Amino acid sequence: MFDVDRYLRRIGCAGETGVDIATLRKLHKNHLMTIPYNGATQDFGDGPSLVDLDEDATFETCVVQGRGGTCFQLNRLFARLLTELGYDVTLLAASTAEGWEACGLDVEHMFHHVTLDGEQWLVDVGYPGPSYIEPLRVCDAVQGQYGSQFRLVERGSRIALQRRGRITRWSVVYSFTTTPRQWSDWKDMEDFLTREIAADTGPQDGTKVLCGRTLDNGQVVLKGRRHLTVRDGRDEVRTITDDAEHERLLSHLLSGSFG
């Protein structure tokens, strides 16, 4: 059962019920550090359920048990938490270049913006990374976080969220519009996932793994065999060929027991 107090305790924010940017920053970062992105948690046994998601059951799996989840699970739960605390939350949709190529839908990713004291902030606890660790203000300025820089660039009718590390060039995290969305807008994504699951007969060799967790000064992402670590804005990428190492890194990432 969804419970605000239990949620706050789980992410190390017991009693943090203020509606202000300092509290929002703490809720956002602590959530990312405590609850991993884990593409393997959503049960598709009865088919994908993005629109009519059981929030109580999802809360138990993703938050209480700490198993994490995808954007459709984590950002939906976080939106409910913020709303019940009194924040003004708007549901948004985004797409990555890879996701657009795969499904051709602009609702590949789910996240939010929060309106607070006349300013808008992007809020996203459901992206594996690398991305912003604290809420990102919607403005024209370049914003720095833990050694990385972020900016929002208008591209026609869409906005591109871009990131740059200390020694890397600007690259697009995802693109979006500020058009408010409804949960029902993800029905097309639900149908796409249903078709993909039915057609998937490939080997389970670790190449489909997608997990991420935030560190105090960066993020760790395991995408297939690609292991990315960002610390203080410095990106380090390795390709993991050893199965035992791959399993060990995945276990450490999901449990948060890495250095």
Coordinates of C-alpha atoms in Angstrom, one line a residue:
M1 CA 0.0 0.0 0.0
F2 CA 1.4 3.4 -1.0
D3 CA 2.4 5.3 2.1
V4 CA 4.0 8.8 2.1
D5 CA 5.8 8.4 5.5
R6 CA 7.1 5.0 4.6
Y7 CA 8.3 6.3 1.2
L8 CA 10.1 9.2 2.8
R9 CA 11.8 6.9 5.3
R10 CA 12.8 4.5 2.6
I11 CA 14.7 7.2 0.7
G12 CA 16.3 8.7 3.8
C13 CA 14.0 11.8 3.9
A14 CA 11.8 11.1 7.0
G15 CA 10.0 14.3 8.0
E16 CA 11.1 16.2 4.8
T17 CA 7.6 17.5 3.9
G18 CA 8.4 21.0 2.9
V19 CA 7.3 22.4 -0.5
D20 CA 10.5 24.3 -1.5
I21 CA 13.4 23.8 -3.8
A22 CA 15.8 22.6 -1.1
T23 CA 13.4 19.8 -0.1
L24 CA 12.7 18.9 -3.7
R25 CA 16.5 18.7 -4.4
K26 CA 17.0 16.3 -1.4
L27 CA 14.0 14.2 -2.3
H28 CA 15.2 13.9 -5.9
K29 CA 18.8 13.0 -5.2
N30 CA 18.0 10.7 -2.3
H31 CA 15.5 8.8 -4.5
L32 CA 18.1 8.3 -7.2
M33 CA 20.7 7.1 -4.8
T34 CA 18.4 4.8 -2.9
I35 CA 16.2 3.3 -5.6
P36 CA 17.9 2.0 -8.8
Y37 CA 16.6 2.1 -12.4
N38 CA 16.0 -1.6 -13.1
G39 CA 14.6 -2.6 -16.4
A40 CA 13.9 -6.1 -15.2
T41 CA 11.3 -5.4 -12.4
Q42 CA 8.1 -4.8 -14.4
D43 CA 6.1 -8.1 -14.6
F44 CA 4.9 -8.6 -18.2
G45 CA 3.4 -12.0 -17.5
D46 CA -0.1 -10.6 -18.2
G47 CA 1.2 -8.1 -20.7
P48 CA 2.6 -4.6 -20.2
S49 CA 0.5 -2.3 -17.9
L50 CA 1.6 1.3 -18.2
V51 CA -1.8 3.1 -18.3
D52 CA -3.6 1.1 -15.5
L53 CA -0.5 0.6 -13.3
D54 CA -1.2 -0.8 -9.9
E55 CA 0.5 1.8 -7.8
D56 CA 0.2 0.0 -4.5
A57 CA 1.8 -3.2 -5.8
T58 CA 4.4 -1.2 -7.7
F59 CA 5.3 0.8 -4.5
E60 CA 5.8 -2.5 -2.6
T61 CA 8.2 -3.9 -5.3
C62 CA 10.1 -0.8 -6.4
V63 CA 10.3 1.2 -3.1
V64 CA 9.7 -1.0 -0.1
Q65 CA 11.7 -4.0 -1.5
G66 CA 14.1 -1.6 -3.1
R67 CA 14.2 -3.5 -6.4
G68 CA 13.8 -0.3 -8.4
G69 CA 12.0 0.0 -11.7
T70 CA 11.6 1.8 -15.0
C71 CA 10.5 5.4 -15.7
F72 CA 6.9 4.3 -15.9
Q73 CA 7.0 2.9 -12.4
L74 CA 9.5 5.2 -10.6
N75 CA 8.4 8.5 -12.0
R76 CA 4.7 7.7 -11.5
L77 CA 5.3 6.8 -7.9
F78 CA 7.5 9.9 -7.4
A79 CA 4.8 12.1 -8.9
R80 CA 2.3 10.8 -6.5
L81 CA 4.6 11.4 -3.6
L82 CA 5.2 15.0 -4.7
T83 CA 1.5 15.6 -5.3
E84 CA 0.5 14.3 -1.9
L85 CA 3.2 16.6 -0.3
G86 CA 1.6 19.6 -2.1
Y87 CA 3.8 20.1 -5.1
D88 CA 2.4 21.3 -8.5
V89 CA 3.4 18.4 -10.8
T90 CA 2.9 18.1 -14.5
L91 CA 3.4 14.8 -16.4
L92 CA 5.6 15.0 -19.5
A93 CA 6.8 12.7 -22.2
A94 CA 10.2 12.4 -23.9
S95 CA 12.1 10.2 -26.4
T96 CA 15.8 9.3 -26.9
A97 CA 17.3 9.0 -30.4
E98 CA 17.7 5.2 -29.9
G99 CA 14.1 4.9 -28.6
W100 CA 12.6 6.9 -31.4
E101 CA 14.5 4.7 -33.9
A102 CA 13.1 1.6 -32.2
C103 CA 9.5 2.5 -31.7
G104 CA 8.8 5.9 -33.4
L105 CA 6.9 7.2 -30.4
D106 CA 7.4 10.4 -28.5
V107 CA 6.1 8.8 -25.3
E108 CA 9.1 6.4 -24.9
H109 CA 10.1 8.2 -21.6
M110 CA 7.9 9.5 -18.7
F111 CA 9.0 12.3 -16.5
H112 CA 7.7 15.6 -15.0
H113 CA 8.1 19.2 -14.3
V114 CA 7.3 20.9 -11.0
T115 CA 6.1 24.5 -10.8
L116 CA 7.5 26.1 -7.7
D117 CA 7.5 29.8 -6.8
G118 CA 6.9 30.8 -10.4
E119 CA 9.7 28.7 -11.8
Q120 CA 9.6 25.3 -13.6
W121 CA 11.9 22.4 -12.7
L122 CA 12.5 19.2 -14.6
V123 CA 12.1 16.2 -12.3
D124 CA 13.2 12.7 -13.3
V125 CA 14.0 9.8 -11.0
G126 CA 13.4 7.2 -13.7
Y127 CA 16.3 7.6 -16.2
P128 CA 19.2 5.2 -16.0
G129 CA 21.7 7.9 -16.7
P130 CA 23.9 9.8 -17.1
S131 CA 21.5 12.6 -16.5
Y132 CA 20.7 15.3 -13.9
I133 CA 21.0 14.3 -10.2
E134 CA 19.0 17.2 -8.9
P135 CA 16.0 19.0 -10.4
L136 CA 16.9 21.1 -13.5
R137 CA 15.5 24.6 -13.9
V138 CA 13.8 25.2 -17.2
C139 CA 15.8 28.2 -18.5
D140 CA 18.3 29.1 -21.2
A141 CA 21.4 29.0 -18.9
V142 CA 23.9 26.2 -18.7
Q143 CA 23.6 24.5 -15.4
G144 CA 26.3 22.6 -13.6
Q145 CA 25.8 19.6 -11.3
Y146 CA 28.6 17.5 -9.8
G147 CA 31.1 18.2 -12.6
S148 CA 28.6 17.8 -15.5
Q149 CA 26.9 20.6 -17.4
F150 CA 23.3 20.6 -18.7
R151 CA 21.4 22.9 -21.1
L152 CA 18.0 23.0 -22.8
V153 CA 18.2 23.7 -26.6
E154 CA 15.1 24.4 -28.7
R155 CA 14.9 22.2 -31.8
G156 CA 11.9 23.2 -33.8
S157 CA 8.8 22.2 -31.8
R158 CA 10.9 20.2 -29.3
I159 CA 13.4 20.8 -26.6
A160 CA 16.6 18.8 -26.4
L161 CA 18.1 18.2 -23.0
Q162 CA 21.9 18.0 -23.5
R163 CA 24.7 17.0 -21.1
R164 CA 28.4 17.5 -21.3
G165 CA 31.0 15.9 -19.0
R166 CA 34.4 17.4 -18.1
I167 CA 36.1 16.0 -21.2
T168 CA 33.1 15.1 -23.4
R169 CA 31.1 17.0 -25.9
W170 CA 27.5 18.0 -25.7
S171 CA 25.2 15.1 -26.3
V172 CA 21.4 14.7 -26.2
V173 CA 19.9 12.9 -23.2
Y174 CA 16.4 13.1 -24.6
S175 CA 14.0 15.5 -26.3
F176 CA 10.6 16.6 -25.2
T177 CA 7.8 19.1 -25.3
T178 CA 6.2 20.9 -22.4
T179 CA 2.7 19.7 -23.5
P180 CA 1.0 18.2 -20.4
R181 CA 0.3 14.5 -20.7
Q182 CA -2.2 12.0 -19.3
W183 CA -1.5 8.4 -18.2
S184 CA -3.6 7.3 -21.2
D185 CA -1.1 8.8 -23.6
W186 CA 1.1 5.7 -23.0
K187 CA -1.4 3.3 -24.5
D188 CA 0.6 3.3 -27.8
M189 CA 3.8 2.5 -25.9
E190 CA 2.0 -0.3 -24.1
D191 CA 0.9 -1.8 -27.4
F192 CA 4.4 -1.5 -28.8
L193 CA 5.9 -3.4 -25.8
T194 CA 3.2 -6.1 -26.2
R195 CA 4.3 -6.6 -29.8
E196 CA 8.0 -6.6 -28.8
I197 CA 7.6 -9.2 -26.1
A198 CA 5.6 -11.5 -28.4
A199 CA 8.4 -11.3 -31.0
D200 CA 11.3 -11.6 -28.7
T201 CA 13.0 -15.0 -29.1
G202 CA 16.6 -13.8 -28.6
P203 CA 19.1 -15.3 -26.1
Q204 CA 19.3 -14.0 -22.5
D205 CA 23.0 -13.2 -22.7
G206 CA 23.1 -9.9 -20.7
T207 CA 22.9 -7.7 -23.7
K208 CA 19.4 -6.5 -22.8
V209 CA 20.3 -5.4 -19.3
L210 CA 19.6 -1.7 -18.5
C211 CA 20.2 -0.6 -14.9
G212 CA 21.4 2.6 -13.3
R213 CA 22.1 4.1 -9.8
T214 CA 23.2 7.5 -8.6
L215 CA 26.3 8.1 -6.5
D216 CA 26.9 11.1 -4.3
N217 CA 28.9 12.7 -7.1
G218 CA 27.8 10.9 -10.2
Q219 CA 26.1 7.8 -11.6
V220 CA 26.8 4.2 -12.7
V221 CA 25.0 2.6 -15.7
L222 CA 25.1 -0.9 -17.0
K223 CA 23.6 -1.1 -20.5
G224 CA 24.1 -4.5 -22.0
R225 CA 27.8 -5.2 -21.7
R226 CA 28.6 -1.4 -21.6
H227 CA 29.6 -0.2 -18.1
L228 CA 29.6 3.5 -17.6
T229 CA 30.8 5.3 -14.5
V230 CA 30.5 9.1 -14.0
R231 CA 32.2 10.7 -11.1
D232 CA 32.6 14.5 -10.8
G233 CA 31.7 14.8 -14.4
R234 CA 34.4 12.3 -15.6
D235 CA 33.0 9.5 -17.8
E236 CA 34.7 6.1 -17.8
V237 CA 33.4 3.4 -20.1
R238 CA 34.3 -0.3 -20.3
T239 CA 32.9 -3.2 -22.2
I240 CA 32.4 -6.2 -19.9
T241 CA 33.2 -9.5 -21.6
D242 CA 33.5 -11.8 -18.6
D243 CA 30.1 -13.2 -17.5
A244 CA 31.0 -13.5 -13.9
E245 CA 32.2 -9.9 -13.8
H246 CA 29.0 -8.8 -15.5
E247 CA 26.8 -10.6 -12.9
R248 CA 28.9 -9.1 -10.1
L249 CA 28.6 -5.6 -11.4
L250 CA 24.9 -6.0 -11.9
S251 CA 24.4 -7.3 -8.4
H252 CA 26.5 -4.5 -6.9
L253 CA 24.6 -1.8 -8.9
L254 CA 21.1 -3.1 -7.9
S255 CA 22.1 -3.5 -4.2
G256 CA 24.1 -0.3 -4.0
S257 CA 27.1 -2.2 -2.6
F258 CA 29.8 -0.8 -4.9
G259 CA 32.5 1.6 -4.0

